[in-house]
Amino acid sequence: QNCQNLRGRRILITAAGTREAIDPVRYIGNRSSGKMGYALAGAAAGRGAEVILISGPANLPAPPGVSITRVETAAQMQAAVLAEFDTVDIVIKAAAVADYRPELVADQKIKKTGNTLTINLVKNPDILFELGQRKKQQILVGFAAETKDLMIHAREKLTKKNLDMIVANDITLPGAGFNIDTNIVKIIHKDGAVEELPQLSKQQVAEILLDKISTLLTKST
Ligand code: C5P
């Protein structure tokens, strides 16, 4: 058993995708299932951490011992994350946050009138970028799901968002990505070091990631 090497630590994990309302019945969403984030939350609780899971809509039960806040939109996720940020030691942002939301949310169901329909989108706040700006002692870990130029984009995000680690996955590979139980990831560290993991269950990826984080914590305290 992986001992209790996160005992006494507070860890905030975000999971699943956000939903951005178009009208009372429709939304813009994405294919994130929440499996990776929930696996991380369960594994961190197993190691004795106090876990705050902030989740978009997902068909998954809260892992035992995890305190869960359910949100829908990026704005709600941002508020929930910022409310906890100052009190945590570690943040892992496994959520797939919508980059854009409809500029206006129709208060009635949109009727099918014209042959085309245009919905104007505006940019959502980048929550992790904001955390990178505010960070003091916290360890910040992001995820980068890409369909091409994985390492280029992942390294860019690591730097731009001021992260300690980013978990990069090419979601086009069979055995990786959304809504399945396995993942194939590369962990990129702040100093540029890269660790390539084979196809593993999301539980195994979670344990390895938490090992890396524990190592960083023992170095920094
Ligand atoms: O969407 P992007 O590829 O930039 O996501 C990289 C990381 O940033 C992920 O960890 C994601 O949870 C986070 N993110 C965020 N707020 C956004 C977009 C992404 O916190 N609006």
Tab-separated table of C-alpha atoms and ligand atoms in Angstrom:
chain	number	residue	atom	x	y	z
A	1	GLN	CA	0.000	0.000	0.000
A	2	ASN	CA	1.143	3.449	-0.894
A	3	CYS	CA	1.353	4.610	2.716
A	4	GLN	CA	-0.086	7.901	3.834
A	5	ASN	CA	2.352	10.259	2.169
A	6	LEU	CA	-0.250	12.990	1.647
A	7	ARG	CA	-1.527	12.977	5.237
A	8	GLY	CA	-2.063	16.540	6.467
A	9	ARG	CA	-2.107	17.946	2.924
A	10	ARG	CA	-5.053	19.688	1.312
A	11	ILE	CA	-5.462	18.939	-2.365
A	12	LEU	CA	-7.906	20.510	-4.790
A	13	ILE	CA	-8.796	18.503	-7.884
A	14	THR	CA	-11.073	19.543	-10.721
A	15	ALA	CA	-12.690	16.959	-12.953
A	16	ALA	CA	-15.044	16.433	-15.897
A	17	GLY	CA	-16.123	18.979	-18.486
A	18	THR	CA	-17.992	22.218	-18.017
A	19	ARG	CA	-21.313	22.959	-19.712
A	20	GLU	CA	-22.111	26.372	-21.106
A	21	ALA	CA	-25.786	27.122	-21.525
A	22	ILE	CA	-27.221	28.219	-24.871
A	23	ASP	CA	-30.859	28.316	-23.724
A	24	PRO	CA	-32.852	26.545	-20.976
A	25	VAL	CA	-32.511	23.140	-22.692
A	26	ARG	CA	-29.228	23.240	-24.584
A	27	TYR	CA	-25.579	23.628	-23.792
A	28	ILE	CA	-22.098	23.442	-25.267
A	29	GLY	CA	-20.191	20.597	-23.691
A	30	ASN	CA	-17.276	18.255	-24.302
A	31	ARG	CA	-16.457	14.559	-24.076
A	32	SER	CA	-14.624	14.580	-20.745
A	33	SER	CA	-16.028	11.849	-18.472
A	34	GLY	CA	-14.319	12.884	-15.249
A	35	LYS	CA	-12.657	9.468	-14.865
A	36	MET	CA	-9.106	10.812	-14.588
A	37	GLY	CA	-9.988	13.476	-12.023
A	38	TYR	CA	-12.112	11.110	-9.917
A	39	ALA	CA	-9.295	8.517	-9.985
A	40	LEU	CA	-6.903	11.196	-8.718
A	41	ALA	CA	-9.317	12.236	-5.986
A	42	GLY	CA	-9.788	8.637	-4.790
A	43	ALA	CA	-6.057	7.946	-4.846
A	44	ALA	CA	-5.224	11.155	-2.959
A	45	ALA	CA	-7.824	10.333	-0.276
A	46	GLY	CA	-6.274	6.859	-0.018
A	47	ARG	CA	-2.964	8.528	0.807
A	48	GLY	CA	-4.477	10.499	3.657
A	49	ALA	CA	-4.957	13.849	1.924
A	50	GLU	CA	-7.919	16.104	2.554
A	51	VAL	CA	-9.451	16.159	-0.930
A	52	ILE	CA	-11.675	18.858	-2.378
A	53	LEU	CA	-13.106	17.675	-5.686
A	54	ILE	CA	-14.750	20.293	-7.877
A	55	SER	CA	-16.559	18.519	-10.647
A	56	GLY	CA	-18.486	19.370	-13.744
A	57	PRO	CA	-21.442	17.094	-14.564
A	58	ALA	CA	-20.265	13.455	-14.461
A	59	ASN	CA	-21.924	10.080	-14.014
A	60	LEU	CA	-19.573	9.070	-11.241
A	61	PRO	CA	-20.007	8.792	-7.482
A	62	ALA	CA	-17.732	10.826	-5.219
A	63	PRO	CA	-14.847	8.585	-4.115
A	64	PRO	CA	-14.922	7.644	-0.403
A	65	GLY	CA	-13.624	10.354	1.906
A	66	VAL	CA	-13.726	13.069	-0.760
A	67	SER	CA	-15.621	16.308	-0.344
A	68	ILE	CA	-17.295	17.140	-3.647
A	69	THR	CA	-18.685	20.386	-5.047
A	70	ARG	CA	-20.647	19.969	-8.253
A	71	VAL	CA	-20.649	22.830	-10.740
A	72	GLU	CA	-21.814	23.287	-14.288
A	73	THR	CA	-20.137	26.241	-15.984
A	74	ALA	CA	-16.556	27.486	-16.195
A	75	ALA	CA	-17.568	30.580	-14.224
A	76	GLN	CA	-18.949	28.408	-11.412
A	77	MET	CA	-15.817	26.257	-11.459
A	78	GLN	CA	-13.682	29.389	-11.278
A	79	ALA	CA	-15.585	30.677	-8.222
A	80	ALA	CA	-15.402	27.291	-6.459
A	81	VAL	CA	-11.677	26.925	-7.159
A	82	LEU	CA	-10.779	30.469	-6.105
A	83	ALA	CA	-12.707	30.041	-2.846
A	84	GLU	CA	-10.365	27.183	-1.861
A	85	PHE	CA	-7.089	28.103	-3.522
A	86	ASP	CA	-5.408	29.962	-0.656
A	87	THR	CA	-5.912	27.048	1.739
A	88	VAL	CA	-4.559	24.183	-0.372
A	89	ASP	CA	-1.092	22.713	-0.909
A	90	ILE	CA	-1.723	21.134	-4.284
A	91	VAL	CA	-4.035	21.777	-7.257
A	92	ILE	CA	-4.562	19.284	-10.059
A	93	LYS	CA	-6.724	20.636	-12.869
A	94	ALA	CA	-7.966	17.591	-14.720
A	95	ALA	CA	-11.184	19.304	-15.803
A	96	ALA	CA	-11.902	20.063	-19.453
A	97	VAL	CA	-13.000	23.667	-19.087
A	98	ALA	CA	-14.845	25.176	-22.042
A	99	ASP	CA	-12.668	27.848	-23.635
A	100	TYR	CA	-15.724	29.792	-24.851
A	101	ARG	CA	-19.340	30.282	-23.779
A	102	PRO	CA	-22.345	31.755	-25.579
A	103	GLU	CA	-22.314	35.518	-25.233
A	104	LEU	CA	-26.033	35.561	-24.470
A	105	VAL	CA	-28.062	32.784	-22.878
A	106	ALA	CA	-31.559	32.804	-24.359
A	107	ASP	CA	-34.170	32.812	-21.616
A	108	GLN	CA	-36.595	30.829	-23.788
A	109	LYS	CA	-35.930	27.740	-25.911
A	110	ILE	CA	-34.544	28.836	-29.295
A	111	LYS	CA	-37.007	27.897	-32.069
A	112	LYS	CA	-35.912	26.454	-35.416
A	113	THR	CA	-36.685	29.364	-37.688
A	114	GLY	CA	-33.852	30.088	-40.129
A	115	ASN	CA	-31.749	27.524	-42.035
A	116	THR	CA	-28.674	28.568	-40.118
A	117	LEU	CA	-28.201	29.739	-36.588
A	118	THR	CA	-25.246	31.744	-35.353
A	119	ILE	CA	-24.261	31.711	-31.727
A	120	ASN	CA	-21.671	34.248	-30.699
A	121	LEU	CA	-19.115	32.907	-28.251
A	122	VAL	CA	-16.968	34.823	-25.788
A	123	LYS	CA	-13.841	33.637	-24.047
A	124	ASN	CA	-14.078	32.011	-20.635
A	125	PRO	CA	-11.602	32.828	-17.889
A	126	ASP	CA	-8.558	30.535	-17.896
A	127	ILE	CA	-8.770	29.301	-14.319
A	128	LEU	CA	-5.396	27.603	-14.247
A	129	PHE	CA	-3.663	30.650	-15.717
A	130	GLU	CA	-5.175	32.722	-12.924
A	131	LEU	CA	-3.942	30.238	-10.311
A	132	GLY	CA	-0.477	30.419	-11.861
A	133	GLN	CA	-0.505	34.181	-11.334
A	134	ARG	CA	-1.661	33.899	-7.715
A	135	LYS	CA	0.372	30.916	-6.680
A	136	LYS	CA	2.493	31.111	-3.553
A	137	GLN	CA	3.685	27.766	-2.201
A	138	GLN	CA	1.082	25.630	-4.010
A	139	ILE	CA	2.066	22.886	-6.400
A	140	LEU	CA	0.112	23.343	-9.639
A	141	VAL	CA	-0.492	20.487	-12.038
A	142	GLY	CA	-2.329	20.847	-15.335
A	143	PHE	CA	-3.498	18.518	-18.068
A	144	ALA	CA	-3.110	19.052	-21.798
A	145	ALA	CA	-5.303	17.009	-24.100
A	146	GLU	CA	-4.248	17.539	-27.686
A	147	THR	CA	-4.916	16.127	-31.117
A	148	LYS	CA	-1.617	17.290	-32.676
A	149	ASP	CA	1.753	18.805	-31.745
A	150	LEU	CA	1.226	17.462	-28.237
A	151	MET	CA	4.593	18.308	-26.707
A	152	ILE	CA	4.810	21.793	-28.232
A	153	HIS	CA	1.398	22.783	-26.871
A	154	ALA	CA	1.937	21.089	-23.519
A	155	ARG	CA	5.280	22.833	-22.903
A	156	GLU	CA	3.749	26.160	-23.882
A	157	LYS	CA	0.934	25.677	-21.354
A	158	LEU	CA	3.369	24.613	-18.627
A	159	THR	CA	5.274	27.878	-19.026
A	160	LYS	CA	2.380	30.222	-19.702
A	161	LYS	CA	0.288	28.939	-16.799
A	162	ASN	CA	3.290	28.803	-14.386
A	163	LEU	CA	2.819	25.101	-13.592
A	164	ASP	CA	5.053	22.639	-11.774
A	165	MET	CA	3.966	19.758	-13.970
A	166	ILE	CA	1.752	19.120	-16.948
A	167	VAL	CA	0.271	15.799	-17.955
A	168	ALA	CA	0.148	15.606	-21.737
A	169	ASN	CA	-2.048	13.167	-23.585
A	170	ASP	CA	-2.683	12.685	-27.265
A	171	ILE	CA	-6.397	11.959	-27.295
A	172	THR	CA	-6.241	10.504	-30.813
A	173	LEU	CA	-4.293	7.432	-29.606
A	174	PRO	CA	-6.356	4.304	-28.954
A	175	GLY	CA	-6.121	3.703	-25.192
A	176	ALA	CA	-5.875	7.397	-24.323
A	177	GLY	CA	-8.182	10.295	-23.653
A	178	PHE	CA	-11.833	10.828	-22.941
A	179	ASN	CA	-14.369	8.436	-21.522
A	180	ILE	CA	-12.184	5.329	-21.317
A	181	ASP	CA	-10.508	3.640	-18.375
A	182	THR	CA	-6.933	3.882	-19.631
A	183	ASN	CA	-4.617	6.691	-20.538
A	184	ILE	CA	-1.241	7.163	-22.236
A	185	VAL	CA	0.496	10.228	-20.864
A	186	LYS	CA	3.746	12.082	-20.734
A	187	ILE	CA	4.586	14.026	-17.608
A	188	ILE	CA	6.546	17.215	-18.281
A	189	HIS	CA	8.246	18.877	-15.333
A	190	LYS	CA	9.011	22.570	-14.842
A	191	ASP	CA	12.710	21.921	-15.495
A	192	GLY	CA	11.847	20.376	-18.867
A	193	ALA	CA	12.323	16.733	-17.854
A	194	VAL	CA	9.851	14.392	-19.546
A	195	GLU	CA	8.614	11.005	-18.372
A	196	GLU	CA	6.740	8.873	-20.878
A	197	LEU	CA	4.347	6.369	-19.372
A	198	PRO	CA	2.946	3.345	-21.192
A	199	GLN	CA	-0.790	2.672	-21.505
A	200	LEU	CA	-2.031	2.383	-17.925
A	201	SER	CA	-5.325	2.462	-16.112
A	202	LYS	CA	-6.357	5.936	-14.975
A	203	GLN	CA	-5.916	4.643	-11.382
A	204	GLN	CA	-2.292	3.743	-12.142
A	205	VAL	CA	-1.661	7.113	-13.797
A	206	ALA	CA	-3.160	8.777	-10.709
A	207	GLU	CA	-0.834	6.889	-8.329
A	208	ILE	CA	2.256	7.732	-10.389
A	209	LEU	CA	1.300	11.391	-10.563
A	210	LEU	CA	0.747	11.541	-6.811
A	211	ASP	CA	4.179	9.927	-6.299
A	212	LYS	CA	5.766	12.745	-8.326
A	213	ILE	CA	3.814	15.346	-6.368
A	214	SER	CA	4.854	13.821	-3.021
A	215	THR	CA	8.469	13.988	-4.134
A	216	LEU	CA	8.068	17.691	-4.995
A	217	LEU	CA	6.458	18.321	-1.596
A	218	THR	CA	9.272	16.695	0.326
A	219	LYS	CA	11.788	18.744	-1.660
A	220	SER	CA	9.960	22.018	-0.981
A	221	THR	CA	9.283	21.578	2.757
B	1	C5P	O1	-7.706	24.126	-22.329
B	1	C5P	P1	-6.230	23.956	-22.111
B	1	C5P	O2	-5.613	22.938	-22.998
B	1	C5P	O3	-5.483	25.255	-22.038
B	1	C5P	O4	-6.141	23.274	-20.649
B	1	C5P	C1	-4.915	23.090	-20.004
B	1	C5P	C2	-5.135	23.124	-18.523
B	1	C5P	O5	-5.739	24.372	-18.153
B	1	C5P	C3	-6.034	22.039	-17.958
B	1	C5P	O6	-5.438	21.609	-16.740
B	1	C5P	C4	-7.360	22.758	-17.740
B	1	C5P	O7	-8.076	22.221	-16.643
B	1	C5P	C5	-6.939	24.171	-17.453
B	1	C5P	N1	-7.923	25.186	-17.924
B	1	C5P	C6	-8.540	26.034	-17.014
B	1	C5P	N2	-9.439	26.999	-17.460
B	1	C5P	C7	-9.721	27.115	-18.769
B	1	C5P	C8	-9.108	26.255	-19.709
B	1	C5P	C9	-8.229	25.302	-19.244
B	1	C5P	O8	-8.289	25.925	-15.804
B	1	C5P	N3	-10.580	28.040	-19.183
